[in-house]
Coordinates of C-alpha atoms in Angstrom, one line a residue:
Chain A
M1 CA 24.7 6.4 31.1
L2 CA 25.2 3.1 32.9
L3 CA 22.9 0.1 32.8
V4 CA 21.7 -1.0 36.2
L5 CA 21.3 -4.7 36.3
S6 CA 19.0 -6.3 38.9
D7 CA 20.3 -9.1 41.1
E8 CA 18.0 -11.6 39.4
H9 CA 19.4 -10.6 36.0
K10 CA 23.0 -10.9 37.3
E11 CA 22.1 -14.4 38.7
H12 CA 20.7 -15.5 35.3
L13 CA 23.8 -14.2 33.5
G14 CA 26.0 -15.9 36.1
F15 CA 25.7 -19.1 34.1
L16 CA 27.7 -17.7 31.1
P17 CA 31.3 -17.8 32.6
K18 CA 30.8 -21.5 33.4
V19 CA 30.7 -22.5 29.8
D20 CA 33.1 -22.1 26.8
P21 CA 33.3 -18.7 25.2
A22 CA 32.4 -20.4 21.9
V23 CA 29.1 -21.5 23.6
V24 CA 28.5 -18.0 24.8
G25 CA 29.0 -16.8 21.3
E26 CA 26.4 -19.4 20.2
F27 CA 24.0 -18.2 22.9
G28 CA 24.4 -14.7 21.7
R29 CA 23.5 -15.7 18.1
I30 CA 20.4 -17.6 19.4
A31 CA 19.4 -14.5 21.5
V32 CA 19.5 -12.3 18.4
E33 CA 17.5 -14.9 16.4
F34 CA 14.9 -15.1 19.1
L35 CA 14.6 -11.3 19.1
K36 CA 14.1 -11.3 15.4
K37 CA 11.8 -14.3 15.0
G38 CA 10.4 -15.2 18.4
S39 CA 11.7 -17.8 20.8
N40 CA 11.8 -21.6 20.3
P41 CA 11.9 -23.7 23.5
K42 CA 13.2 -26.8 21.8
I43 CA 16.6 -25.2 21.3
Y44 CA 17.0 -24.8 25.1
E45 CA 16.4 -28.5 25.6
G46 CA 18.9 -29.4 22.9
A47 CA 21.6 -27.2 24.4
A48 CA 20.8 -28.3 28.0
R49 CA 21.3 -31.9 27.1
K50 CA 24.7 -31.2 25.4
L51 CA 26.0 -29.1 28.4
N52 CA 24.5 -31.4 31.0
V53 CA 22.6 -28.7 32.8
P54 CA 18.8 -28.2 33.4
S55 CA 17.1 -26.5 30.4
E56 CA 15.8 -23.8 32.7
T57 CA 19.4 -22.6 33.3
V58 CA 20.0 -22.3 29.6
Q59 CA 16.7 -20.5 29.1
R60 CA 17.5 -18.0 31.8
G61 CA 21.0 -17.4 30.4
V62 CA 19.7 -16.7 26.9
E63 CA 16.9 -14.6 28.1
G64 CA 19.3 -12.6 30.3
L65 CA 21.4 -12.0 27.2
M66 CA 18.3 -10.9 25.2
Y67 CA 17.3 -8.4 28.0
L68 CA 20.9 -7.1 28.2
L69 CA 20.8 -6.5 24.4
T70 CA 17.4 -4.8 24.4
E71 CA 18.1 -2.5 27.3
S72 CA 21.4 -1.3 26.0
S73 CA 20.0 -0.8 22.5
K74 CA 17.0 1.0 23.8
L75 CA 19.2 3.5 25.7
M76 CA 21.8 3.5 22.9
I77 CA 24.6 3.5 25.5
S78 CA 28.1 4.1 24.3
E79 CA 30.9 1.5 24.2
I80 CA 32.5 2.7 27.4
D81 CA 29.3 2.7 29.3
F82 CA 28.4 -0.8 28.1
Q83 CA 31.9 -2.1 29.2
D84 CA 31.5 -0.4 32.6
S85 CA 28.0 -1.8 33.1
V86 CA 29.1 -5.4 32.2
L87 CA 32.2 -5.1 34.5
V88 CA 29.8 -5.4 37.5
L89 CA 29.1 -9.0 36.5
G90 CA 32.8 -9.9 37.1
F91 CA 33.3 -11.8 33.8
S92 CA 36.6 -12.5 32.1
E93 CA 38.2 -10.0 29.7
E94 CA 37.4 -12.4 26.8
L95 CA 33.7 -12.7 27.7
N96 CA 33.4 -8.9 28.1
K97 CA 34.8 -8.4 24.6
L98 CA 32.4 -11.0 23.2
L99 CA 29.4 -9.3 24.8
L100 CA 30.5 -5.8 23.6
Q101 CA 30.9 -7.1 20.0
L102 CA 27.5 -8.7 20.2
Y103 CA 26.0 -5.4 21.3
L104 CA 27.8 -3.3 18.7
E105 CA 27.0 -5.6 15.8
N106 CA 23.3 -5.9 16.5
R107 CA 22.1 -2.7 18.2
K108 CA 20.8 -1.1 15.0
E109 CA 18.6 -4.1 14.2
V110 CA 17.4 -4.5 17.7
R111 CA 16.4 -0.8 17.8
Q112 CA 14.4 -1.3 14.6
I113 CA 12.6 -4.3 16.1
L114 CA 11.8 -2.3 19.3
S115 CA 10.5 0.7 17.4
E116 CA 7.8 -1.5 15.9
L117 CA 6.4 -1.8 19.4
A118 CA 5.9 1.9 19.8
P119 CA 2.4 3.4 19.2
S120 CA 2.0 4.7 15.7
L121 CA -0.6 6.0 13.3
P122 CA -1.2 4.5 9.9
H123 CA 1.6 5.6 7.8
Y124 CA 2.0 6.4 4.2
R125 CA 3.2 3.7 1.7
N126 CA 2.2 4.8 -1.8
L127 CA -0.1 7.0 -3.8
E128 CA -1.6 6.1 -7.2
W129 CA -3.5 8.7 -9.2
R130 CA -5.8 8.8 -12.3
F131 CA -7.1 11.7 -14.2
D132 CA -10.8 11.2 -15.2
V133 CA -13.3 13.3 -17.0
Q134 CA -16.9 12.7 -16.2
L135 CA -19.0 13.0 -19.4
G136 CA -22.5 12.2 -18.1
S137 CA -24.5 11.0 -15.2
R138 CA -28.1 10.0 -14.5
A139 CA -29.0 13.5 -13.5
L140 CA -27.1 15.4 -16.2
R141 CA -26.1 14.3 -19.7
Q142 CA -23.5 15.9 -21.9
H143 CA -21.3 17.7 -19.4
V144 CA -17.6 17.8 -18.8
K145 CA -16.3 17.5 -15.2
P146 CA -12.6 16.8 -14.6
A147 CA -11.7 14.8 -11.5
I148 CA -8.5 13.3 -10.2
C149 CA -9.0 9.9 -8.6
L150 CA -6.5 9.0 -5.9
K151 CA -5.7 5.6 -4.2
L152 CA -3.8 6.2 -0.9
H153 CA -2.0 3.1 0.4
L154 CA -1.5 3.1 4.1
E155 CA 0.0 0.6 6.5
S156 CA -0.9 0.3 10.2
G157 CA 0.7 -2.3 12.4
G158 CA 1.3 -4.8 9.6
T159 CA -2.1 -4.5 7.9
Q160 CA -2.2 -2.6 4.6
T161 CA -5.2 -0.6 3.6
A162 CA -6.0 1.4 0.5
R163 CA -8.5 4.3 0.4
V164 CA -9.9 5.5 -2.8
L165 CA -10.4 9.3 -2.8
Q166 CA -11.2 12.0 -5.3
T167 CA -10.5 15.6 -5.8
D168 CA -10.9 18.3 -8.4
P169 CA -8.1 20.2 -10.2
A170 CA -8.4 23.4 -8.1
T171 CA -8.2 21.5 -4.8
L172 CA -5.3 19.4 -6.1
L173 CA -3.3 22.6 -6.6
H174 CA -4.2 23.8 -3.2
L175 CA -3.1 20.4 -1.7
I176 CA 0.2 20.7 -3.5
Q177 CA 0.7 24.2 -2.1
E178 CA -0.1 23.2 1.5
L179 CA 2.2 20.2 1.5
E180 CA 5.1 22.1 -0.1
C181 CA 4.8 24.6 2.8
A182 CA 5.1 21.6 5.1
L183 CA 8.2 20.4 3.3
A184 CA 9.7 23.9 3.4
E185 CA 9.2 24.1 7.2
V186 CA 11.7 21.4 8.0
K187 CA 14.4 23.5 6.2
S188 CA 13.6 26.6 8.2
N189 CA 16.1 28.0 10.7
H190 CA 14.0 27.2 13.7
C191 CA 13.7 23.5 12.7
R192 CA 17.4 23.3 11.7
R193 CA 18.4 24.6 15.1
I194 CA 16.3 22.1 17.0
L195 CA 17.4 19.1 14.8
R196 CA 21.0 20.1 15.3
N197 CA 20.9 20.6 19.1
I198 CA 18.8 17.8 20.3
K199 CA 20.8 14.7 19.7
Chain B
M1 CA -38.0 14.9 -25.3
E2 CA -40.3 12.3 -23.8
L3 CA -42.8 13.6 -21.3
S4 CA -45.3 11.6 -19.2
D5 CA -49.1 12.2 -19.6
S6 CA -49.3 14.0 -16.3
V7 CA -46.6 16.5 -17.3
V8 CA -48.3 17.0 -20.7
K9 CA -51.6 17.7 -19.0
G10 CA -50.0 20.2 -16.7
L11 CA -48.3 22.0 -19.6
Q12 CA -51.6 22.1 -21.5
T13 CA -53.3 23.8 -18.5
L14 CA -50.4 26.3 -18.5
A15 CA -51.0 27.0 -22.2
D16 CA -54.7 27.6 -21.7
P17 CA -55.3 31.4 -21.7
A18 CA -58.4 30.9 -19.6
C19 CA -56.3 29.5 -16.7
F20 CA -53.1 31.5 -17.1
D21 CA -52.9 34.9 -18.9
L22 CA -49.4 36.1 -19.9
K23 CA -48.9 38.1 -16.6
S24 CA -49.7 35.2 -14.3
F25 CA -47.7 32.9 -16.6
S26 CA -44.6 35.1 -16.2
A27 CA -45.0 35.2 -12.5
F28 CA -45.5 31.4 -12.5
T29 CA -42.4 30.8 -14.6
E30 CA -40.3 33.0 -12.2
V31 CA -41.5 31.1 -9.2
A32 CA -41.0 27.7 -10.8
F33 CA -37.3 28.4 -11.6
D34 CA -36.8 30.0 -8.2
S35 CA -38.2 27.0 -6.4
L36 CA -35.6 24.7 -8.1
L37 CA -32.6 27.0 -7.3
S38 CA -33.2 28.4 -3.9
S39 CA -33.9 26.4 -0.8
T40 CA -36.0 29.1 0.7
G41 CA -38.9 30.8 -1.0
N42 CA -42.7 31.1 -0.9
G43 CA -43.5 28.5 -3.4
V44 CA -46.3 28.7 -5.9
S45 CA -49.1 29.1 -3.4
G46 CA -47.8 32.3 -1.7
H47 CA -47.4 34.4 -4.8
P48 CA -49.9 37.3 -5.1
A49 CA -50.3 37.1 -8.9
L50 CA -51.4 33.5 -8.6
K51 CA -53.9 33.8 -5.8
N52 CA -57.0 33.6 -8.0
I53 CA -56.0 30.2 -9.5
D54 CA -57.2 26.9 -8.0
Q55 CA -54.5 25.7 -5.7
A56 CA -54.7 22.0 -6.7
L57 CA -54.4 23.0 -10.3
L58 CA -51.5 25.3 -9.5
K59 CA -49.6 22.5 -7.8
H60 CA -50.1 20.1 -10.7
C61 CA -48.8 22.8 -13.1
H62 CA -45.9 23.4 -10.9
V63 CA -44.9 19.8 -10.8
A64 CA -45.3 19.6 -14.6
A65 CA -43.3 22.7 -15.2
T66 CA -40.4 21.8 -12.9
T67 CA -40.2 18.3 -14.4
F68 CA -40.1 19.8 -17.9
I69 CA -37.4 22.3 -16.9
L70 CA -35.1 19.6 -15.4
E71 CA -35.6 17.3 -18.3
A72 CA -34.6 20.1 -20.7
V73 CA -31.5 21.0 -18.7
K74 CA -30.6 17.3 -18.4
Q75 CA -30.8 16.8 -22.1
N76 CA -29.1 20.1 -22.9
A77 CA -32.1 21.0 -25.1
D78 CA -31.8 23.8 -27.6
K79 CA -34.3 26.5 -28.5
S80 CA -35.9 24.5 -31.4
T81 CA -36.5 21.4 -29.2
I82 CA -38.1 23.4 -26.4
S83 CA -40.2 25.5 -28.8
S84 CA -41.5 22.4 -30.6
C85 CA -42.3 20.7 -27.3
L86 CA -44.2 23.7 -26.0
E87 CA -46.0 24.3 -29.3
D88 CA -47.1 20.7 -29.3
V89 CA -49.0 21.4 -26.1
K90 CA -50.5 24.6 -27.6
F91 CA -48.3 27.2 -26.0
D92 CA -48.6 30.5 -27.9
S93 CA -45.4 32.2 -29.1
E94 CA -45.3 34.8 -26.3
K95 CA -45.4 32.2 -23.6
V96 CA -42.7 30.2 -25.4
E97 CA -40.6 33.3 -25.5
T98 CA -41.1 34.1 -21.8
F99 CA -40.3 30.5 -20.8
Y100 CA -37.2 30.3 -23.0
T101 CA -35.8 33.6 -21.6
S102 CA -36.0 32.4 -18.1
Y103 CA -34.6 29.0 -19.2
Q104 CA -31.5 30.7 -20.6
I105 CA -30.9 32.9 -17.6
N106 CA -31.1 30.0 -15.1
K107 CA -29.6 27.2 -17.2
R108 CA -26.1 27.4 -15.9
N109 CA -27.2 27.3 -12.3
L110 CA -29.5 24.4 -12.9
E111 CA -26.6 22.5 -14.6
N112 CA -24.4 23.0 -11.6
L113 CA -27.2 21.8 -9.4
L114 CA -27.7 18.6 -11.4
S115 CA -24.0 17.9 -11.7
S116 CA -23.7 18.0 -7.9
I117 CA -26.1 15.0 -7.6
D118 CA -23.4 12.5 -8.0
R119 CA -22.1 9.1 -6.7
C120 CA -18.4 9.5 -6.2
P121 CA -15.7 8.4 -3.9
P122 CA -15.1 10.6 -0.8
H123 CA -14.0 14.0 -2.0
I124 CA -10.9 15.7 -0.5
T125 CA -11.6 19.3 0.3
D126 CA -8.5 20.3 2.3
A127 CA -5.3 19.2 3.8
S128 CA -3.6 20.1 7.1
W129 CA -0.2 19.1 8.4
R130 CA 1.9 18.9 11.6
L131 CA 5.7 18.6 11.8
E132 CA 7.0 16.8 14.9
Y133 CA 10.3 15.8 16.3
C134 CA 10.3 12.5 18.1
I135 CA 12.8 12.4 21.0
K136 CA 11.9 9.1 22.6
N137 CA 9.2 6.6 23.3
G138 CA 8.5 3.8 25.8
H139 CA 10.5 1.3 23.8
V140 CA 13.3 3.2 22.2
H141 CA 15.2 6.2 23.6
K142 CA 17.1 8.8 21.5
V143 CA 14.9 8.4 18.4
N144 CA 15.6 12.0 17.2
Q145 CA 13.6 11.8 14.0
P146 CA 11.4 14.4 12.5
S147 CA 8.0 13.2 11.2
Y148 CA 4.9 14.6 9.6
L149 CA 1.3 14.0 10.5
I150 CA -1.0 14.8 7.5
S151 CA -4.8 15.1 7.6
F152 CA -7.1 15.2 4.6
D153 CA -10.6 16.7 5.1
V154 CA -12.9 14.5 3.2
E155 CA -16.6 14.9 2.3
N156 CA -18.8 11.9 1.7
G157 CA -21.1 12.4 -1.3
E158 CA -23.8 10.1 -0.1
R159 CA -25.0 12.1 2.9
E160 CA -24.7 15.8 2.4
G161 CA -22.6 17.6 4.8
T162 CA -20.9 14.6 6.5
S163 CA -17.2 15.1 6.5
S164 CA -14.5 13.0 7.9
E165 CA -10.7 12.9 8.0
V166 CA -8.0 10.6 6.7
N167 CA -5.0 10.8 9.0
F168 CA -1.6 9.3 8.4
S169 CA 2.0 9.9 9.4
C170 CA 5.0 10.0 7.1
T171 CA 8.7 10.7 7.0
L172 CA 10.3 13.6 5.1
E173 CA 11.1 11.3 2.2
Q174 CA 7.6 9.8 2.0
L175 CA 6.1 13.3 2.0
Q176 CA 8.4 14.3 -0.9
D177 CA 7.2 11.2 -2.7
L178 CA 3.6 12.1 -2.1
V179 CA 4.0 15.7 -3.3
G180 CA 6.0 14.5 -6.3
K181 CA 3.1 12.2 -7.4
L182 CA 0.5 14.9 -6.8
K183 CA 2.6 17.3 -9.0
D184 CA 2.7 14.6 -11.7
A185 CA -1.1 14.5 -11.6
A186 CA -1.4 18.3 -11.8
K187 CA 1.0 18.3 -14.8
S188 CA -1.1 15.8 -16.7
V189 CA -4.2 17.9 -16.0
E190 CA -2.4 21.0 -17.4
R191 CA -1.3 19.1 -20.5
A192 CA -4.9 17.9 -21.1
T193 CA -6.1 21.5 -21.0
Q194 CA -3.6 22.4 -23.7
L195 CA -4.8 19.8 -26.1

């Protein structure tokens, strides 16, 4: 599957052949840093002064690289498709190789960063449990009531929550049975067939 | 067992053969226990055997009797404690026997009733699950990962009947971790029962 680059995008990337390949390599590193930690406009000004070009041009070049990386990683395009997509830009052989290397080295990490943007439910982090026996209460003295106290740690979009829940031994066994059914389902023939065939 | 003056007075009236003979006392005892255990029921005033008794007096005796019953169940009182309490308020031996027989029959159910009055964290009653295979989303294509959506049905103790859900997603490994920990908890319960 080929990447289709817009004219504006091609224009922004057009700055790259005009500089040293080493500088392009540096821009690539900056682009990945910005994807991981957010952008820092001061770096554009520093680079623009050194290269004697307006800082806007540097910014567009780096952002063009970032967009190229995110789009190719999102679609998970193959090596050949990436090379063909980049050919359209008319860059030198050396520059193409550099861009390909940048893509292959960083695509896994970029995909991980992108997946954090996707909608998600609170997900499981940890479960702590405690076995208690209630011996008395205000309403009834001298009784024996076993209970299992659970602390369920969940994480939702960066914030962690913990919910304290309780259950009795009979329900605990029922929960284990139900969840074991769930685990067994992924090993069933139906699921295996789907997991194998949709890739 | 410590009883308030009002309860003692009510029990003294119950003991008085002029107000309650053995037959009406038996009927009264049955109604008193019933009124605690079932949510429907005619109550003291509707019973045919108790029609001749003054209604206000009947109500007072009902409150005294039910308070006494609940206090006895709460303290897990034995026969000698109950007998001595009732004899102190001038119950004759037949009435003590009648009361104690009903007490023994209904004690288990009353204990269950009292133990359900409880402040506790939300109580899990059931779990449901859903297995999905994520193909792609708006930000990443070709995800191709199975994931589980688990939902625990939870009952809040404070307001009877309100239930809610705790929903969360997890991967296969995380679900295996969760089930492993639940199994550890179950094993420790089993070991405790063998002690």
